[in-house]
Short mmCIF file of C-alpha atoms and ligand atoms in Angstrom, two decimals:
data_model
loop_
_atom_site.label_atom_id
_atom_site.label_comp_id
_atom_site.label_asym_id
_atom_site.label_seq_id
_atom_site.Cartn_x
_atom_site.Cartn_y
_atom_site.Cartn_z
CA MET A 120 46.76 -31.84 43.76
CA GLN A 121 47.45 -35.24 41.77
CA LYS A 122 44.72 -36.04 39.25
CA ILE A 123 43.59 -39.76 39.47
CA LYS A 124 41.87 -41.50 36.65
CA ILE A 125 39.13 -43.95 37.57
CA PHE A 126 39.04 -46.93 35.38
CA ASP A 127 35.83 -49.01 35.80
CA THR A 128 35.73 -52.63 35.04
CA THR A 129 32.18 -53.54 36.52
CA LEU A 130 31.35 -54.76 33.10
CA ARG A 131 34.48 -56.99 32.58
CA ASP A 132 35.95 -58.25 35.86
CA GLY A 133 32.73 -57.44 37.68
CA GLU A 134 30.88 -59.50 35.30
CA GLN A 135 33.36 -62.39 36.17
CA THR A 136 31.50 -62.59 39.57
CA ALA A 137 30.41 -66.11 39.84
CA GLY A 138 26.62 -66.04 39.05
CA VAL A 139 26.47 -62.73 37.34
CA ASN A 140 25.51 -62.74 33.81
CA LEU A 141 24.38 -59.40 32.41
CA ASN A 142 22.86 -59.37 28.90
CA PHE A 143 23.36 -56.61 26.00
CA SER A 144 20.80 -54.14 27.43
CA GLU A 145 21.63 -54.57 31.00
CA LYS A 146 25.43 -53.74 30.15
CA LEU A 147 24.20 -50.66 28.18
CA GLN A 148 22.19 -49.33 30.98
CA ILE A 149 25.24 -49.93 33.51
CA ALA A 150 27.64 -48.10 30.74
CA LYS A 151 25.20 -45.26 30.41
CA GLN A 152 25.01 -44.84 34.36
CA LEU A 153 28.85 -45.05 34.57
CA GLU A 154 28.98 -42.18 32.14
CA ARG A 155 26.82 -40.04 34.47
CA LEU A 156 29.06 -41.20 37.33
CA ASN A 157 31.78 -39.57 35.30
CA VAL A 158 34.30 -42.35 35.46
CA ASP A 159 37.28 -41.73 33.16
CA ILE A 160 37.47 -45.24 31.52
CA ILE A 161 34.98 -47.88 31.01
CA GLU A 162 36.25 -51.37 30.46
CA ALA A 163 33.16 -52.79 28.50
CA GLY A 164 34.30 -56.31 28.06
CA PHE A 165 36.45 -58.93 26.30
CA PRO A 166 35.52 -58.65 22.82
CA ALA A 167 37.20 -61.70 21.59
CA ALA A 168 35.49 -63.81 24.33
CA SER A 169 32.18 -64.34 22.64
CA LYS A 170 30.03 -62.67 19.88
CA GLY A 171 27.68 -61.40 22.56
CA ASP A 172 30.61 -59.69 24.34
CA PHE A 173 31.87 -58.08 20.98
CA ALA A 174 28.29 -56.73 20.27
CA SER A 175 27.81 -55.21 23.65
CA VAL A 176 31.26 -53.66 23.76
CA ARG A 177 30.97 -52.26 20.34
CA GLU A 178 27.54 -50.69 21.25
CA ILE A 179 28.92 -49.28 24.17
CA ALA A 180 31.81 -47.80 22.41
CA ASN A 181 29.50 -46.26 19.89
CA THR A 182 27.03 -44.94 22.54
CA ILE A 183 29.21 -43.44 25.30
CA ARG A 184 30.92 -40.00 24.51
CA ASN A 185 32.22 -38.75 27.66
CA CYS A 186 34.57 -41.66 28.75
CA SER A 187 37.00 -43.54 26.88
CA VAL A 188 35.75 -47.25 26.25
CA THR A 189 38.25 -50.24 26.48
CA GLY A 190 38.09 -53.79 25.98
CA LEU A 191 40.51 -56.60 27.15
CA ALA A 192 42.76 -58.72 24.99
CA ARG A 193 45.33 -61.29 25.21
CA CYS A 194 48.62 -60.64 23.61
CA LEU A 195 47.23 -62.31 20.50
CA GLN A 196 46.65 -60.44 16.96
CA LYS A 197 43.23 -62.03 16.48
CA ASP A 198 42.12 -60.68 19.97
CA MET A 199 43.67 -57.35 19.29
CA ASP A 200 41.91 -57.20 15.87
CA THR A 201 38.54 -58.03 17.30
CA ALA A 202 39.10 -55.36 19.97
CA TRP A 203 39.63 -52.85 17.39
CA GLU A 204 36.54 -53.70 15.34
CA ALA A 205 34.57 -53.32 18.59
CA LEU A 206 36.20 -50.08 19.66
CA LYS A 207 37.27 -48.25 16.61
CA ASP A 208 34.30 -46.00 16.50
CA GLY A 209 34.58 -45.07 20.36
CA ALA A 210 35.19 -41.48 21.67
CA GLU A 211 38.91 -42.45 22.65
CA PRO A 212 39.57 -45.98 21.58
CA ARG A 213 41.70 -47.70 23.87
CA ILE A 214 43.00 -51.46 24.08
CA HIS A 215 44.05 -53.08 27.43
CA ILE A 216 46.18 -56.08 26.69
CA PHE A 217 47.84 -58.27 29.36
CA LEU A 218 50.38 -61.09 29.85
CA ALA A 219 51.33 -62.70 33.05
CA THR A 220 54.75 -61.86 34.52
CA SER A 221 55.09 -63.79 37.74
CA PRO A 222 57.53 -66.87 38.26
CA ILE A 223 54.41 -69.01 39.02
CA HIS A 224 52.43 -67.87 35.92
CA ARG A 225 55.60 -68.00 33.64
CA GLN A 226 56.37 -71.69 34.70
CA TYR A 227 52.92 -73.28 35.16
CA LYS A 228 50.48 -71.25 33.11
CA LEU A 229 52.55 -69.82 30.15
CA ASN A 230 55.54 -72.18 30.12
CA MET A 231 57.54 -69.16 29.07
CA THR A 232 61.09 -67.72 30.03
CA LYS A 233 61.34 -64.20 31.11
CA GLU A 234 62.63 -63.28 27.75
CA GLN A 235 59.50 -64.89 25.98
CA VAL A 236 57.44 -62.72 28.31
CA ILE A 237 59.21 -59.60 27.23
CA GLU A 238 59.29 -60.45 23.51
CA ASN A 239 55.45 -61.35 23.55
CA SER A 240 54.39 -58.37 25.33
CA VAL A 241 56.52 -55.82 23.10
CA ALA A 242 55.22 -57.46 19.92
CA ALA A 243 51.65 -57.07 21.22
CA VAL A 244 52.06 -53.60 22.29
CA LYS A 245 53.63 -52.43 19.06
CA TYR A 246 50.78 -54.13 17.16
CA ALA A 247 48.22 -52.52 19.18
CA ALA A 248 49.91 -49.11 19.07
CA ALA A 249 49.86 -48.98 15.22
CA ARG A 250 46.06 -48.87 15.72
CA PHE A 251 44.87 -47.61 19.09
CA PRO A 252 45.85 -44.09 20.38
CA HIS A 253 45.85 -45.59 23.99
CA VAL A 254 47.61 -48.94 24.74
CA GLN A 255 47.24 -50.23 28.38
CA TRP A 256 49.41 -53.05 29.08
CA SER A 257 48.85 -55.13 32.29
CA ALA A 258 51.49 -57.43 34.06
CA GLU A 259 49.10 -59.98 35.41
CA ASP A 260 50.03 -61.19 39.03
CA ALA A 261 52.39 -58.18 39.07
CA SER A 262 52.52 -58.16 42.76
CA ARG A 263 54.15 -61.58 42.82
CA THR A 264 56.77 -60.72 40.13
CA GLU A 265 60.58 -60.22 40.85
CA LEU A 266 60.92 -56.27 41.08
CA ASP A 267 64.02 -56.00 38.75
CA PHE A 268 61.92 -58.12 35.98
CA LEU A 269 59.06 -56.02 36.45
CA ALA A 270 61.25 -52.95 35.99
CA GLU A 271 62.95 -54.38 33.01
CA ILE A 272 59.72 -55.48 31.25
CA ILE A 273 57.94 -52.00 32.22
CA GLU A 274 60.69 -49.88 30.29
CA GLU A 275 60.47 -52.20 27.24
CA VAL A 276 56.69 -51.85 26.92
CA ILE A 277 56.68 -48.21 27.33
CA LYS A 278 59.27 -48.08 24.51
CA ALA A 279 56.97 -50.22 22.31
CA GLY A 280 54.35 -47.56 22.73
CA ALA A 281 52.34 -48.39 25.84
CA THR A 282 50.60 -45.28 27.32
CA VAL A 283 49.28 -46.98 30.49
CA VAL A 284 50.93 -49.65 32.55
CA ASN A 285 48.82 -51.59 35.09
CA LEU A 286 50.36 -53.61 37.99
CA PRO A 287 47.62 -55.91 39.27
CA ASP A 288 47.51 -57.63 42.57
CA THR A 289 45.49 -60.46 40.48
CA VAL A 290 45.28 -62.87 43.59
CA GLY A 291 44.74 -60.21 46.31
CA TYR A 292 47.98 -61.55 48.08
CA GLY A 293 49.83 -58.14 48.54
CA THR A 294 49.70 -55.91 51.85
CA PRO A 295 49.45 -52.24 51.62
CA GLY A 296 53.09 -51.91 52.59
CA GLU A 297 54.29 -54.31 50.07
CA TYR A 298 52.15 -53.34 47.26
CA GLY A 299 52.91 -49.62 47.88
CA GLN A 300 56.54 -50.32 47.88
CA MET A 301 56.20 -52.10 44.23
CA PHE A 302 54.84 -48.89 42.91
CA LYS A 303 57.76 -46.75 44.49
CA TYR A 304 60.39 -49.11 43.20
CA VAL A 305 58.77 -49.04 39.69
CA ARG A 306 58.72 -45.06 39.78
CA GLU A 307 62.53 -45.11 40.85
CA HIS A 308 63.86 -47.79 38.63
CA VAL A 309 62.05 -47.43 35.28
CA PRO A 310 63.73 -44.58 33.37
CA SER A 311 60.66 -43.70 31.00
CA ILE A 312 57.91 -44.02 33.79
CA ASP A 313 56.87 -40.49 33.72
CA LYS A 314 55.81 -40.76 29.97
CA ILE A 315 52.80 -43.10 30.87
CA SER A 316 50.08 -43.46 33.32
CA LEU A 317 50.53 -45.86 36.33
CA SER A 318 47.75 -48.01 37.23
CA THR A 319 46.53 -50.01 40.17
CA HIS A 320 44.16 -53.03 39.99
CA CYS A 321 43.37 -55.08 43.29
CA HIS A 322 41.46 -58.06 44.20
CA ASP A 323 40.07 -58.63 47.67
CA ASP A 324 40.97 -62.07 48.74
CA LEU A 325 42.39 -60.72 51.97
CA GLY A 326 39.94 -57.86 52.37
CA MET A 327 42.74 -55.37 51.40
CA ALA A 328 41.87 -54.36 48.00
CA VAL A 329 40.81 -50.69 48.61
CA ALA A 330 43.69 -50.29 51.23
CA ASN A 331 46.29 -51.72 48.68
CA SER A 332 44.77 -49.35 45.93
CA LEU A 333 45.29 -46.37 48.06
CA ALA A 334 48.76 -47.36 49.01
CA ALA A 335 49.37 -47.49 45.17
CA VAL A 336 48.15 -43.79 44.84
CA GLU A 337 50.34 -42.87 47.82
CA ASN A 338 53.36 -44.34 45.99
CA GLY A 339 52.80 -42.91 42.53
CA ALA A 340 49.80 -44.84 40.72
CA THR A 341 47.82 -42.22 38.75
CA GLN A 342 44.95 -44.62 37.64
CA VAL A 343 42.81 -46.75 40.05
CA GLU A 344 40.92 -49.72 38.57
CA GLY A 345 37.83 -51.28 40.28
CA ALA A 346 34.08 -52.27 40.08
CA ILE A 347 30.98 -50.62 41.57
CA ASN A 348 30.00 -52.30 44.84
CA GLY A 349 33.53 -54.18 44.70
CA ILE A 350 32.05 -56.96 42.49
CA GLY A 351 34.48 -59.31 40.58
CA GLU A 352 36.38 -62.35 40.19
CA ARG A 353 36.31 -64.48 43.54
CA ALA A 354 36.18 -61.99 46.35
CA GLY A 355 35.93 -59.11 44.13
CA ASN A 356 37.68 -56.01 42.96
CA THR A 357 38.53 -52.64 44.67
CA ALA A 358 35.20 -50.92 45.34
CA LEU A 359 35.47 -47.87 43.22
CA GLU A 360 33.10 -45.80 45.34
CA GLU A 361 35.08 -46.40 48.32
CA VAL A 362 38.18 -45.09 46.65
CA ALA A 363 36.66 -42.01 45.29
CA VAL A 364 35.17 -41.05 48.67
CA ALA A 365 38.21 -41.83 50.51
CA LEU A 366 40.36 -39.66 48.34
CA HIS A 367 37.64 -36.82 48.62
CA ILE A 368 37.26 -36.95 52.51
CA ARG A 369 40.92 -37.58 52.91
CA LYS A 370 42.20 -34.97 50.37
CA ASP A 371 44.33 -33.59 53.24
CA TYR A 372 46.17 -36.72 53.57
CA TYR A 373 46.20 -38.17 49.84
CA ASN A 374 46.42 -34.77 48.01
CA ALA A 375 44.70 -36.42 45.03
CA SER A 376 41.34 -36.02 43.40
CA THR A 377 39.08 -37.70 40.76
CA ARG A 378 36.77 -36.38 38.54
CA MET A 379 33.93 -38.73 39.70
CA ASN A 380 30.53 -37.38 40.39
CA LEU A 381 29.99 -38.52 43.80
CA GLN A 382 26.26 -37.62 43.91
CA GLU A 383 25.86 -40.57 41.42
CA ILE A 384 27.41 -43.05 43.74
CA SER A 385 24.23 -44.30 45.39
CA ARG A 386 22.25 -44.55 42.23
CA THR A 387 25.06 -46.49 40.35
CA SER A 388 25.43 -48.75 43.34
CA SER A 389 21.54 -49.46 43.18
CA ILE A 390 21.41 -50.14 39.54
CA VAL A 391 24.45 -52.47 39.51
CA SER A 392 23.11 -54.34 42.52
CA LYS A 393 19.62 -54.89 40.84
CA LEU A 394 20.80 -55.78 37.45
CA THR A 395 23.47 -58.14 38.78
CA GLY A 396 21.41 -59.65 41.57
CA MET A 397 24.29 -58.98 43.77
CA PRO A 398 22.86 -57.47 47.22
CA VAL A 399 24.78 -54.83 48.98
CA PRO A 400 25.69 -55.71 52.57
CA ALA A 401 23.93 -53.31 54.97
CA ASN A 402 27.35 -52.62 56.61
CA LYS A 403 29.20 -52.04 53.36
CA ALA A 404 31.22 -48.74 53.34
CA VAL A 405 29.84 -45.63 51.64
CA ILE A 406 26.66 -47.31 50.03
CA GLY A 407 25.52 -49.96 52.63
CA LYS A 408 21.88 -49.22 54.13
CA ASN A 409 23.53 -48.62 57.52
CA ALA A 410 26.54 -46.64 56.49
CA PHE A 411 24.69 -43.28 57.69
CA ALA A 412 22.61 -44.94 60.47
CA HIS A 413 23.50 -44.26 63.97
CA GLU A 414 22.45 -46.81 66.38
CA SER A 415 23.89 -46.29 69.87
CA GLY A 416 22.30 -43.64 72.09
CA ILE A 417 25.54 -41.91 72.73
CA HIS A 418 26.30 -41.71 68.90
CA GLN A 419 22.50 -40.38 68.31
CA ASP A 420 22.91 -37.95 71.13
CA GLY A 421 26.50 -36.74 69.59
CA VAL A 422 25.06 -36.39 65.97
CA LEU A 423 22.04 -34.32 67.27
CA LYS A 424 24.42 -31.85 69.09
CA GLU A 425 26.90 -31.93 66.12
CA LYS A 426 26.81 -34.04 62.98
CA THR A 427 30.61 -34.25 62.73
CA THR A 428 30.96 -36.06 65.95
CA TYR A 429 30.19 -39.25 64.46
CA GLU A 430 29.59 -38.62 60.72
CA ILE A 431 32.49 -38.21 58.36
CA ILE A 432 30.58 -38.70 55.18
CA THR A 433 27.20 -37.08 54.64
CA PRO A 434 24.49 -39.02 52.94
CA GLU A 435 24.03 -36.12 50.30
CA LEU A 436 27.66 -36.35 49.11
CA VAL A 437 26.90 -39.83 47.66
CA GLY A 438 23.36 -39.04 46.48
CA VAL A 439 21.53 -40.73 49.27
CA SER A 440 18.74 -38.26 49.80
CA SER A 441 17.15 -37.96 53.22
CA ASN A 442 13.64 -37.18 51.61
CA SER A 443 13.27 -40.07 49.22
CA LEU A 444 9.55 -39.84 49.22
CA VAL A 445 8.96 -38.23 46.00
CA LEU A 446 5.72 -39.18 44.14
CA GLY A 447 2.28 -40.50 45.17
CA LYS A 448 -0.84 -41.55 43.36
CA HIS A 449 -1.78 -37.67 42.74
CA SER A 450 1.09 -36.92 40.91
CA GLY A 451 0.76 -36.21 37.27
CA ARG A 452 2.50 -37.18 34.20
CA HIS A 453 4.88 -34.24 34.23
CA ALA A 454 6.26 -34.44 37.62
CA PHE A 455 6.77 -38.19 37.04
CA LYS A 456 8.50 -37.63 33.68
CA ASN A 457 10.70 -34.69 35.37
CA ARG A 458 11.81 -37.06 38.08
CA LEU A 459 12.60 -39.74 35.73
CA VAL A 460 14.77 -37.21 33.85
CA GLU A 461 16.62 -35.94 37.00
CA LEU A 462 17.30 -39.54 38.01
CA GLY A 463 18.96 -39.95 34.35
CA LEU A 464 16.47 -42.80 33.77
CA VAL A 465 14.99 -41.45 30.65
CA THR A 466 15.82 -38.63 28.28
CA GLU A 467 13.72 -35.39 27.69
CA ASP A 468 12.30 -36.60 24.41
CA GLU A 469 11.40 -40.12 25.55
CA ASN A 470 7.87 -41.05 25.37
CA VAL A 471 7.10 -42.34 29.14
CA ASP A 472 3.01 -43.00 28.62
CA HIS A 473 3.67 -46.63 29.30
CA LEU A 474 5.91 -46.07 32.18
CA PHE A 475 3.51 -43.54 33.76
CA GLN A 476 0.50 -46.24 33.53
CA VAL A 477 2.65 -48.85 35.34
CA PHE A 478 3.44 -46.02 37.90
CA LYS A 479 -0.25 -45.16 38.43
CA ASP A 480 -1.26 -48.76 38.83
CA LEU A 481 1.40 -49.29 41.37
CA ALA A 482 0.63 -45.97 43.18
CA ASP A 483 -3.06 -46.82 43.60
CA ARG A 484 -1.98 -49.79 45.53
CA LYS A 485 1.21 -48.60 47.24
CA LYS A 486 1.31 -45.37 49.42
CA GLU A 487 4.79 -44.13 49.07
CA MET A 488 6.84 -44.04 45.63
CA THR A 489 10.49 -43.62 46.51
CA ASP A 490 13.36 -42.94 43.87
CA ASP A 491 14.45 -46.63 44.49
CA ASP A 492 10.89 -47.65 43.37
CA LEU A 493 11.14 -45.60 40.09
CA VAL A 494 14.48 -47.03 39.28
CA SER A 495 13.00 -50.48 39.75
CA ILE A 496 10.00 -49.86 37.54
CA VAL A 497 12.31 -48.55 34.71
CA LEU A 498 14.60 -51.35 34.89
CA GLU A 499 11.64 -53.72 34.98
CA ASP A 500 10.16 -52.17 32.03
CA LYS A 501 13.46 -52.64 30.11
CA ILE A 502 12.93 -56.28 30.41
CA SER A 503 9.84 -56.24 28.53
CA LYS A 504 10.82 -53.71 26.04
CA ASP A 505 14.45 -54.94 25.17
CA GLU A 506 14.22 -58.50 25.49
CA GLU A 507 12.35 -61.38 23.61
CA THR A 508 9.33 -62.53 25.52
CA PHE A 509 8.51 -65.97 24.70
CA TYR A 510 6.47 -66.91 27.73
CA GLN A 511 4.49 -64.03 29.80
CA LEU A 512 2.76 -64.38 33.03
CA VAL A 513 -1.02 -63.79 33.09
CA ASN A 514 -2.10 -65.16 36.42
CA VAL A 515 -0.76 -66.90 39.39
CA HIS A 516 -2.80 -68.35 42.20
CA ILE A 517 -1.41 -70.45 45.26
CA GLN A 518 -3.81 -72.42 47.71
CA SER A 519 -2.21 -73.60 50.77
CA GLY A 520 -3.40 -74.75 54.25
CA GLU A 521 -1.94 -76.11 57.53
CA ASN A 522 -0.17 -79.53 57.00
CA GLN A 523 -1.30 -79.57 53.38
CA GLU A 524 0.67 -79.50 50.22
CA HIS A 525 0.64 -76.29 48.33
CA THR A 526 -1.13 -75.95 45.04
CA ALA A 527 -0.17 -73.58 42.31
CA SER A 528 -2.45 -72.66 39.34
CA VAL A 529 -0.53 -70.62 36.57
CA THR A 530 -1.83 -69.08 33.46
CA LEU A 531 0.90 -68.04 30.99
CA SER A 532 0.61 -66.75 27.49
CA GLY A 533 2.84 -68.98 25.24
CA ARG A 534 5.24 -68.56 22.38
CA ASN A 535 2.35 -68.11 19.77
CA ASN A 536 0.11 -66.11 22.15
CA GLU A 537 -1.68 -69.26 22.92
CA GLU A 538 -3.00 -69.71 26.68
CA ILE A 539 -1.25 -72.15 28.70
CA GLN A 540 -2.80 -73.30 32.03
CA LYS A 541 -1.43 -75.70 34.32
CA SER A 542 -1.49 -76.88 38.15
CA GLY A 543 0.95 -78.45 40.30
CA THR A 544 1.90 -78.95 43.79
CA GLY A 545 4.93 -78.72 46.25
CA ALA A 546 5.90 -78.64 49.90
CA GLY A 547 5.92 -74.62 49.76
CA SER A 548 4.42 -72.14 47.61
CA ILE A 549 7.64 -71.27 45.62
CA GLU A 550 8.19 -75.01 45.03
CA ALA A 551 4.51 -75.45 44.06
CA LEU A 552 4.92 -72.21 41.76
CA TYR A 553 8.30 -73.52 40.02
CA ASN A 554 6.94 -77.13 39.54
CA THR A 555 4.02 -75.77 37.73
CA LEU A 556 6.02 -73.29 35.56
CA GLU A 557 8.35 -76.18 34.72
CA GLN A 558 5.31 -78.05 33.32
CA CYS A 559 4.19 -74.99 31.27
CA VAL A 560 7.49 -74.23 29.45
CA GLU A 561 8.25 -77.94 29.07
CA GLU A 562 11.98 -77.63 29.73
CA ASN A 563 14.14 -79.27 32.38
CA VAL A 564 15.03 -76.67 34.99
CA SER A 565 17.17 -76.82 38.16
CA LEU A 566 17.02 -73.86 40.42
CA LEU A 567 20.64 -72.99 41.64
CA ASP A 568 19.72 -69.72 43.42
CA TYR A 569 16.85 -67.75 44.75
CA ARG A 570 17.05 -64.30 46.27
CA ILE A 571 14.38 -61.93 47.44
CA GLN A 572 14.92 -58.29 48.59
CA SER A 573 12.53 -55.76 49.14
CA VAL A 574 12.86 -52.36 47.57
CA GLY A 575 12.76 -49.73 50.07
CA GLY A 576 10.91 -50.49 53.50
CA GLY A 577 7.29 -50.84 54.56
CA ARG A 578 4.61 -53.69 54.34
CA ASP A 579 3.66 -52.56 50.85
CA ALA A 580 7.31 -52.52 49.50
CA LEU A 581 8.01 -54.15 46.14
CA ALA A 582 9.50 -57.39 45.90
CA GLN A 583 12.60 -58.02 43.72
CA VAL A 584 13.34 -61.48 43.01
CA PHE A 585 16.67 -62.97 41.35
CA VAL A 586 16.82 -66.46 40.34
CA LYS A 587 19.74 -68.48 38.89
CA MET A 588 19.13 -71.74 37.21
CA SER A 589 20.32 -74.23 34.71
CA CYS A 590 18.25 -75.24 31.70
CA SER A 591 18.98 -77.38 28.84
CA GLY A 592 22.55 -77.38 29.99
CA MET A 593 22.97 -73.53 30.07
CA GLU A 594 23.06 -71.49 33.05
CA THR A 595 20.70 -68.54 33.13
CA SER A 596 19.60 -65.82 35.60
CA GLY A 597 16.38 -63.76 35.63
CA ARG A 598 14.71 -61.09 37.57
CA GLY A 599 11.23 -60.01 38.58
CA LEU A 600 9.54 -57.25 40.14
CA ALA A 601 6.06 -56.89 41.73
CA GLN A 602 4.14 -56.22 44.88
CA ASP A 603 3.40 -59.69 45.32
CA VAL A 604 6.38 -62.04 46.17
CA LEU A 605 4.74 -64.95 44.21
CA GLU A 606 4.17 -62.78 41.05
CA ALA A 607 7.76 -61.59 41.29
CA SER A 608 9.07 -65.04 41.76
CA ALA A 609 7.08 -66.26 38.60
CA LYS A 610 8.28 -63.24 36.45
CA ALA A 611 11.98 -63.92 37.49
CA TYR A 612 11.65 -67.52 36.62
CA LEU A 613 9.98 -66.82 33.21
CA ASN A 614 12.68 -64.02 32.49
CA ALA A 615 15.51 -66.48 33.03
CA ILE A 616 13.53 -69.08 30.61
CA ASN A 617 12.95 -66.42 28.07
CA ARG A 618 16.74 -65.69 28.13
CA VAL A 619 17.73 -69.17 27.56
CA ILE A 620 15.45 -69.65 24.70
CA TYR A 621 16.54 -66.40 23.10
CA LEU A 622 20.32 -67.74 23.57
CA LYS A 623 19.42 -71.23 22.09
CA GLU A 624 17.70 -69.70 18.98
CA ALA A 625 20.35 -66.99 18.68
CA ALA A 626 23.20 -69.78 18.59
CA GLU A 627 21.30 -71.57 16.09
CA THR A 628 20.92 -68.56 13.79
CA GLU A 629 24.36 -67.34 14.93
CA ILE A 630 23.10 -63.86 16.00
CA VAL A 631 24.88 -63.87 19.45
O1 KIV B 822 43.25 -59.29 37.93
C1 KIV B 822 43.88 -59.13 37.00
O2 KIV B 822 45.31 -59.51 36.92
C2 KIV B 822 43.26 -58.70 35.80
C3 KIV B 822 43.89 -58.56 34.49
C4 KIV B 822 43.29 -59.01 33.40
C5 KIV B 822 44.33 -56.95 34.38
O3 KIV B 822 42.08 -58.81 35.70
ZN1 ZN B 823 41.24 -58.59 37.80
#
């Protein structure tokens, strides 16, 4: 069976999703979960892009031991030097350099001839190979590149020291037939091709990213790149969980396997969705809420008689447990901690006293506590532990009546622990709340997006709010969790404000 390496770019291409802006601690949490998922390679970011990117790539490289961590770089020495500084202490340092090869990019973006593209790529690969044990070179827009030129440049970069060659369908233009043919051609026309790993990287503009990636595997790709939940630039990247499950379920056809721990898929998907604020559609393959729901009577009847009539993937395979009710208000500290450890949310030696108190307070009001609730509680707690809190919510109260304006009364604790109390009005409760918070924080804020989701089901479900806003010329996002939707909305708003203040102060003192 052919071994396929999984290259996860949730933290680089995935983070390029419009509106997604992960901070240092969120990136680290996702990286740790990707390690549990057992991907082979984690692309942690683009170290030369900003000081913040550099810091998070370095921290991830220094923390993760069971996956190779990589960072993106242009074919520029300063990018590669910065990448080396960020990655050199990683378990298996690896660089990912790229240059566009297609005629459109050569002519309009790079203004380079074919010879110059080869020259630049070869020089960059040689420079990188003098430092990194693993050098991946990507032919950006490969799927729109002349095949003979592609074969020529690949041979040259392999001779220069590339250990992985990646052939992206950068604009999601390819069809499975064409994209697969490109891999077949390269396998047949590049003399040194067997010396390296051949990689696929697809975008979903025409909804064919997963199909194209699998076509590449059928035609000789040995590494698949993509992002969890398929997030990424424009319409997104290949959804890695779909590829891994397709290879597993149809091993009879693909004769290929990955080392991914499939039982971690559901949790990874949920963590990525919560931290990025990108909800997973209910009908999404493998991880959607309805992926295992049988609605029609004929299907239900079939499944009751024999599951395999209509169910090709079991929920257990991807870590969706049918018995998700795990703890309640009578559960003790020991059971609570055990479950957090089992879920990989804390380590054995971590002190969970504070989390246990949050759990107990909530369990008093909420009858059922699911795994999803526990994940949300821990992620929420990390906001207050890992992030600078300038403003904190003390109290929120809304008054409304028929045909009346809504009035919000808010109490916050401010930057110097002073109490701030204000009231304001609005046509709806959220408008009243956000108008009042704007007065409290004395910033000029425009709300760009507001999303609310329930965690689990039931009337007493927790509310998870995600906001995107612009404040002092900066775009920012925040999240908040509470049983009450207004409290969750206020927390999300303040989380976004706290992040902007932190970034502004950090920029002044140059710590980001
Ligand atoms: O889509 C693309 O071409 C990329 C490259 C940087 C690999 O993301
Ligand atoms: Zn891409």
